[in-house]
PDB file of C-alpha atoms in Angstrom:
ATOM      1  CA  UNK A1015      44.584  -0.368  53.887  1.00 52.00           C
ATOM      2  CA  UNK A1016      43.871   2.230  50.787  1.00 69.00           C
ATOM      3  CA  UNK A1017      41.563   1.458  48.147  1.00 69.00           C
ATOM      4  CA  UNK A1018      42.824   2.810  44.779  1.00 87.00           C
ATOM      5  CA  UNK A1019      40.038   2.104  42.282  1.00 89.00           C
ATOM      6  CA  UNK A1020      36.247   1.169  42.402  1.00 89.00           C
ATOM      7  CA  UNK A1021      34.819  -0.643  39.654  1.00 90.00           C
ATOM      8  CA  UNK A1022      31.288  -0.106  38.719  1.00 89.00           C
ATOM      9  CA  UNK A1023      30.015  -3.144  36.678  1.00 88.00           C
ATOM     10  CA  UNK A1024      26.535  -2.758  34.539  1.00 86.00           C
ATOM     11  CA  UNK A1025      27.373   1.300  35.328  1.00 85.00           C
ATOM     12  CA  UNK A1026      23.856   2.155  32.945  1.00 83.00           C
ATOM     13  CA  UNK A1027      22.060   0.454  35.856  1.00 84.00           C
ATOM     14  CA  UNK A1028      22.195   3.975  37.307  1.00 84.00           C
ATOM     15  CA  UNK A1029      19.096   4.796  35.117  1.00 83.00           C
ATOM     16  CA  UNK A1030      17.371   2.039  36.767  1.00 85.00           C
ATOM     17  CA  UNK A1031      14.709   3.500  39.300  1.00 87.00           C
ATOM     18  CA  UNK A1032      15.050   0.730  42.017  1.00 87.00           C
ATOM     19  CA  UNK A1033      18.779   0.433  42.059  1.00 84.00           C
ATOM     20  CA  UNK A1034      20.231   3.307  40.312  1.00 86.00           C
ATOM     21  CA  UNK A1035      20.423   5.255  43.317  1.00 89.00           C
ATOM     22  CA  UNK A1036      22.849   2.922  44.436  1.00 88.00           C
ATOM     23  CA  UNK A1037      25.576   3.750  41.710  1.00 86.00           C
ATOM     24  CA  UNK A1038      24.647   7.492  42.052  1.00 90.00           C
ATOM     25  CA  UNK A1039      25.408   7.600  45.733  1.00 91.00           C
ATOM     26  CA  UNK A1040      28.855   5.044  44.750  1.00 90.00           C
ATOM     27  CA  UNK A1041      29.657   8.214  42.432  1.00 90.00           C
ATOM     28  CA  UNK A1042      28.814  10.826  44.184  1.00 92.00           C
ATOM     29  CA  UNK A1043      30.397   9.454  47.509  1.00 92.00           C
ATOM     30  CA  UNK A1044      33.919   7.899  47.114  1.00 90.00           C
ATOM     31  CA  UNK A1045      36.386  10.002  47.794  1.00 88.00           C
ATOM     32  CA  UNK A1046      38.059  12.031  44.381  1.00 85.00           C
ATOM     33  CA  UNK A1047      41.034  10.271  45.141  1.00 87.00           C
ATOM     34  CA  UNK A1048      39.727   7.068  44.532  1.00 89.00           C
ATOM     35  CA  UNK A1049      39.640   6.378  40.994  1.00 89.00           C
ATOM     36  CA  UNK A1050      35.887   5.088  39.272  1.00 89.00           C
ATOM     37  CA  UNK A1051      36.128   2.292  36.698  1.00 90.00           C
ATOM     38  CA  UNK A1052      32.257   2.301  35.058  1.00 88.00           C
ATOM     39  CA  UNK A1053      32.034  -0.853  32.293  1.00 86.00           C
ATOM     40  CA  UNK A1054      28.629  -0.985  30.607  1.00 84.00           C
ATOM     41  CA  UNK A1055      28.066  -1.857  26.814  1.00 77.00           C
ATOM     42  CA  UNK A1056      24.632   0.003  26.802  1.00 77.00           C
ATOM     43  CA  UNK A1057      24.735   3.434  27.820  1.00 78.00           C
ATOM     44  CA  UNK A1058      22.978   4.821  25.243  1.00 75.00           C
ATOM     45  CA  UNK A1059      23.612   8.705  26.788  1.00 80.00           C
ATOM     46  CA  UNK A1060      27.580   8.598  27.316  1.00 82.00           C
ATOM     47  CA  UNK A1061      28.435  12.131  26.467  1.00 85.00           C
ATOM     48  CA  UNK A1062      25.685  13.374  29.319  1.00 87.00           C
ATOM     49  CA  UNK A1063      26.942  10.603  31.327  1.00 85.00           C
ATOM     50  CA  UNK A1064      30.030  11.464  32.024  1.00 86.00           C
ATOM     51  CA  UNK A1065      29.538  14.884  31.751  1.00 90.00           C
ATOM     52  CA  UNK A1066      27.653  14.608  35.228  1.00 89.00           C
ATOM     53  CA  UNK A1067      30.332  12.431  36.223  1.00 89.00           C
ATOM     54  CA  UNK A1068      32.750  14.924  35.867  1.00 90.00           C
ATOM     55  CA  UNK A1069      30.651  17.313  37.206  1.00 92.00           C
ATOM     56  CA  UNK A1070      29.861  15.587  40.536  1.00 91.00           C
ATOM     57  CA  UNK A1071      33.430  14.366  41.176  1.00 90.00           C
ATOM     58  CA  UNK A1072      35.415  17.620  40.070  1.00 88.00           C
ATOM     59  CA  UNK A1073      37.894  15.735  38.225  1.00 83.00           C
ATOM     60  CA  UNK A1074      38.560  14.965  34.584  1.00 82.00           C
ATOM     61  CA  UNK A1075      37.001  11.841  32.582  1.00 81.00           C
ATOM     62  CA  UNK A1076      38.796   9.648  30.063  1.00 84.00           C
ATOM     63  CA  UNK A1077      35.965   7.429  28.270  1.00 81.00           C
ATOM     64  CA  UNK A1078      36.688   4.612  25.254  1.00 80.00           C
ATOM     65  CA  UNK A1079      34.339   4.091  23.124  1.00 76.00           C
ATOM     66  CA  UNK A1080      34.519   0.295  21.907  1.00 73.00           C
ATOM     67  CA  UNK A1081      33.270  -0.025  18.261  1.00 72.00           C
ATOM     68  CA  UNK A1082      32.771  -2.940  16.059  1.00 72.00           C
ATOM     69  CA  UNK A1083      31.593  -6.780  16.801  1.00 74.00           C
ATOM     70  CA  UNK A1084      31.295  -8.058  20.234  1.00 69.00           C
ATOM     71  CA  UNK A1085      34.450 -10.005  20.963  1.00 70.00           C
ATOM     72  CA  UNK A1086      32.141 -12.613  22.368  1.00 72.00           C
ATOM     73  CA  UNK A1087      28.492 -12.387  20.971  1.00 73.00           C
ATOM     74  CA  UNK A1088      25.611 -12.514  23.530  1.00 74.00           C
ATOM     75  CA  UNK A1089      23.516 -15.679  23.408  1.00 78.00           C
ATOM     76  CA  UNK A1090      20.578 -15.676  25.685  1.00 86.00           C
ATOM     77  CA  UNK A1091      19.370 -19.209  26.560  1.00 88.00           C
ATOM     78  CA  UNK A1092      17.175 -21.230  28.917  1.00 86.00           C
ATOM     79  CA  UNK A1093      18.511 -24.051  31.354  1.00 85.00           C
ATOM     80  CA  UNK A1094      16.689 -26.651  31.714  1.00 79.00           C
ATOM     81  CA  UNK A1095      16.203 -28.644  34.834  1.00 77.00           C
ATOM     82  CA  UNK A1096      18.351 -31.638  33.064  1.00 80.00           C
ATOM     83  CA  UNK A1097      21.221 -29.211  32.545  1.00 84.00           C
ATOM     84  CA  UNK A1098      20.791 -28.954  28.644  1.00 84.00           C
ATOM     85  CA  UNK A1099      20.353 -25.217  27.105  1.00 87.00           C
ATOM     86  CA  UNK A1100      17.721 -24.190  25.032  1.00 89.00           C
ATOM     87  CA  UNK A1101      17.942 -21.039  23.025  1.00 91.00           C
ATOM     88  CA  UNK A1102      15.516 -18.479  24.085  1.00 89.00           C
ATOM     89  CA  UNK A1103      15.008 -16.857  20.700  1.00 88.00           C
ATOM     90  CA  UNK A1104      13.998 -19.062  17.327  1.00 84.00           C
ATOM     91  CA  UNK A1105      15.504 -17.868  14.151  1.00 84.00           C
ATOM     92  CA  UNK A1106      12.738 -15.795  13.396  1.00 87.00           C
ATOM     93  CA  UNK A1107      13.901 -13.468  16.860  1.00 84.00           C
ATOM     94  CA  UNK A1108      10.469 -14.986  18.628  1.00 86.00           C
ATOM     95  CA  UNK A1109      10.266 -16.408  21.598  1.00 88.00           C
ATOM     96  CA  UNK A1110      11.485 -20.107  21.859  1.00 87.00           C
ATOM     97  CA  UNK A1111       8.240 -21.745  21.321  1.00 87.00           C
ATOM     98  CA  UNK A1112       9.889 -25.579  23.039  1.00 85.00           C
ATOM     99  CA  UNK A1113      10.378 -23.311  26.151  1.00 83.00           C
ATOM    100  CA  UNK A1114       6.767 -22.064  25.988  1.00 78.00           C
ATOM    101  CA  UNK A1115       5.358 -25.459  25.373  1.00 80.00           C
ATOM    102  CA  UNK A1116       7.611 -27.008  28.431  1.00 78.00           C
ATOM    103  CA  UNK A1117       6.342 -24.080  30.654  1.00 70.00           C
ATOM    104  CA  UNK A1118       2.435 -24.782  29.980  1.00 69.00           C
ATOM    105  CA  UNK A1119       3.315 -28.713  30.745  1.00 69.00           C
ATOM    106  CA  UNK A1120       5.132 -28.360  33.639  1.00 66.00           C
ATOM    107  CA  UNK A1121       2.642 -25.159  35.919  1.00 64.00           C
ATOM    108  CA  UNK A1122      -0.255 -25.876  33.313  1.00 57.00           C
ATOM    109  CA  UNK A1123      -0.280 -21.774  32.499  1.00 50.00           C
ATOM    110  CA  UNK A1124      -1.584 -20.036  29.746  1.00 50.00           C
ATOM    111  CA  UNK A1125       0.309 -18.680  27.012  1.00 51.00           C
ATOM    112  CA  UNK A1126      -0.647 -15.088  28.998  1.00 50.00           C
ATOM    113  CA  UNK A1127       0.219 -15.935  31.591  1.00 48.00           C
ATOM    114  CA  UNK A1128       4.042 -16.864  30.704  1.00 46.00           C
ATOM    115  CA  UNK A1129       4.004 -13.776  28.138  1.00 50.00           C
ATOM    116  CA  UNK A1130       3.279 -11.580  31.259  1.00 44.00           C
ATOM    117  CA  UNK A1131       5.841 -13.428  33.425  1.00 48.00           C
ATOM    118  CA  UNK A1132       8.489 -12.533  30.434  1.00 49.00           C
ATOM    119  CA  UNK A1133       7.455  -9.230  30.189  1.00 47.00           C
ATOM    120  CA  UNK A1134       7.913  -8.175  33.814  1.00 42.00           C
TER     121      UNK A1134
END
């Protein structure tokens, strides 16, 4: 059996330094006539991007550029261990402070301690 297309999914994770090489090496290695599919909403470098791309796999690129709202907007929330959802940001764009005061309750940590967790 013939594969006919990869698709690369979160394709800006190749700037990540513990997994990146992973999508590099996907790039570099399948065979030209296999064609890439690379989806990412992030990559903040395209032009470079695919430059290399092109460069590495001695064909041709076509890139789209999607502009304008998100045809589903990005929510980021918390689940709870009942099953309900809590926003992780307030209105102000600040951490959820309910979700901070549940997390002190429930491992007795410092506000730190949960800002470092978030962080990293």
């Amino acid at each position: 059996m013939r594969g006919d297309l990869v698709v690369l999914d979160e394709a800006h994770y190749l700037a990540d330094e513990d997994r990146g090489h992973v999508w590099e090496e996907a790039i570099i290695l399948t065979p030209p006539r296999i064609r890439l599919l690379l989806l990412s909403a992030t990559i903040g470098n395209a032009d470079e991007f695919a430059a290399w791309i092109e460069e590495v796999r001695g064909s041709s690129l076509w890139r789209r550029d999607a502009t304008g709202a998100r045809p589903v907007p990005l929510r980021a929330a918390f689940l709870l261990p009942d099953k309900r959802l809590l926003p992780l940001l307030n209105e102000a764009g600040r951490f959820n402070p309910e979700i901070e005061q549940m997390g002190e309750r429930w491992s007795g940590t410092t506000r730190a301690t949960i800002t470092w967790h978030r962080r990293y």
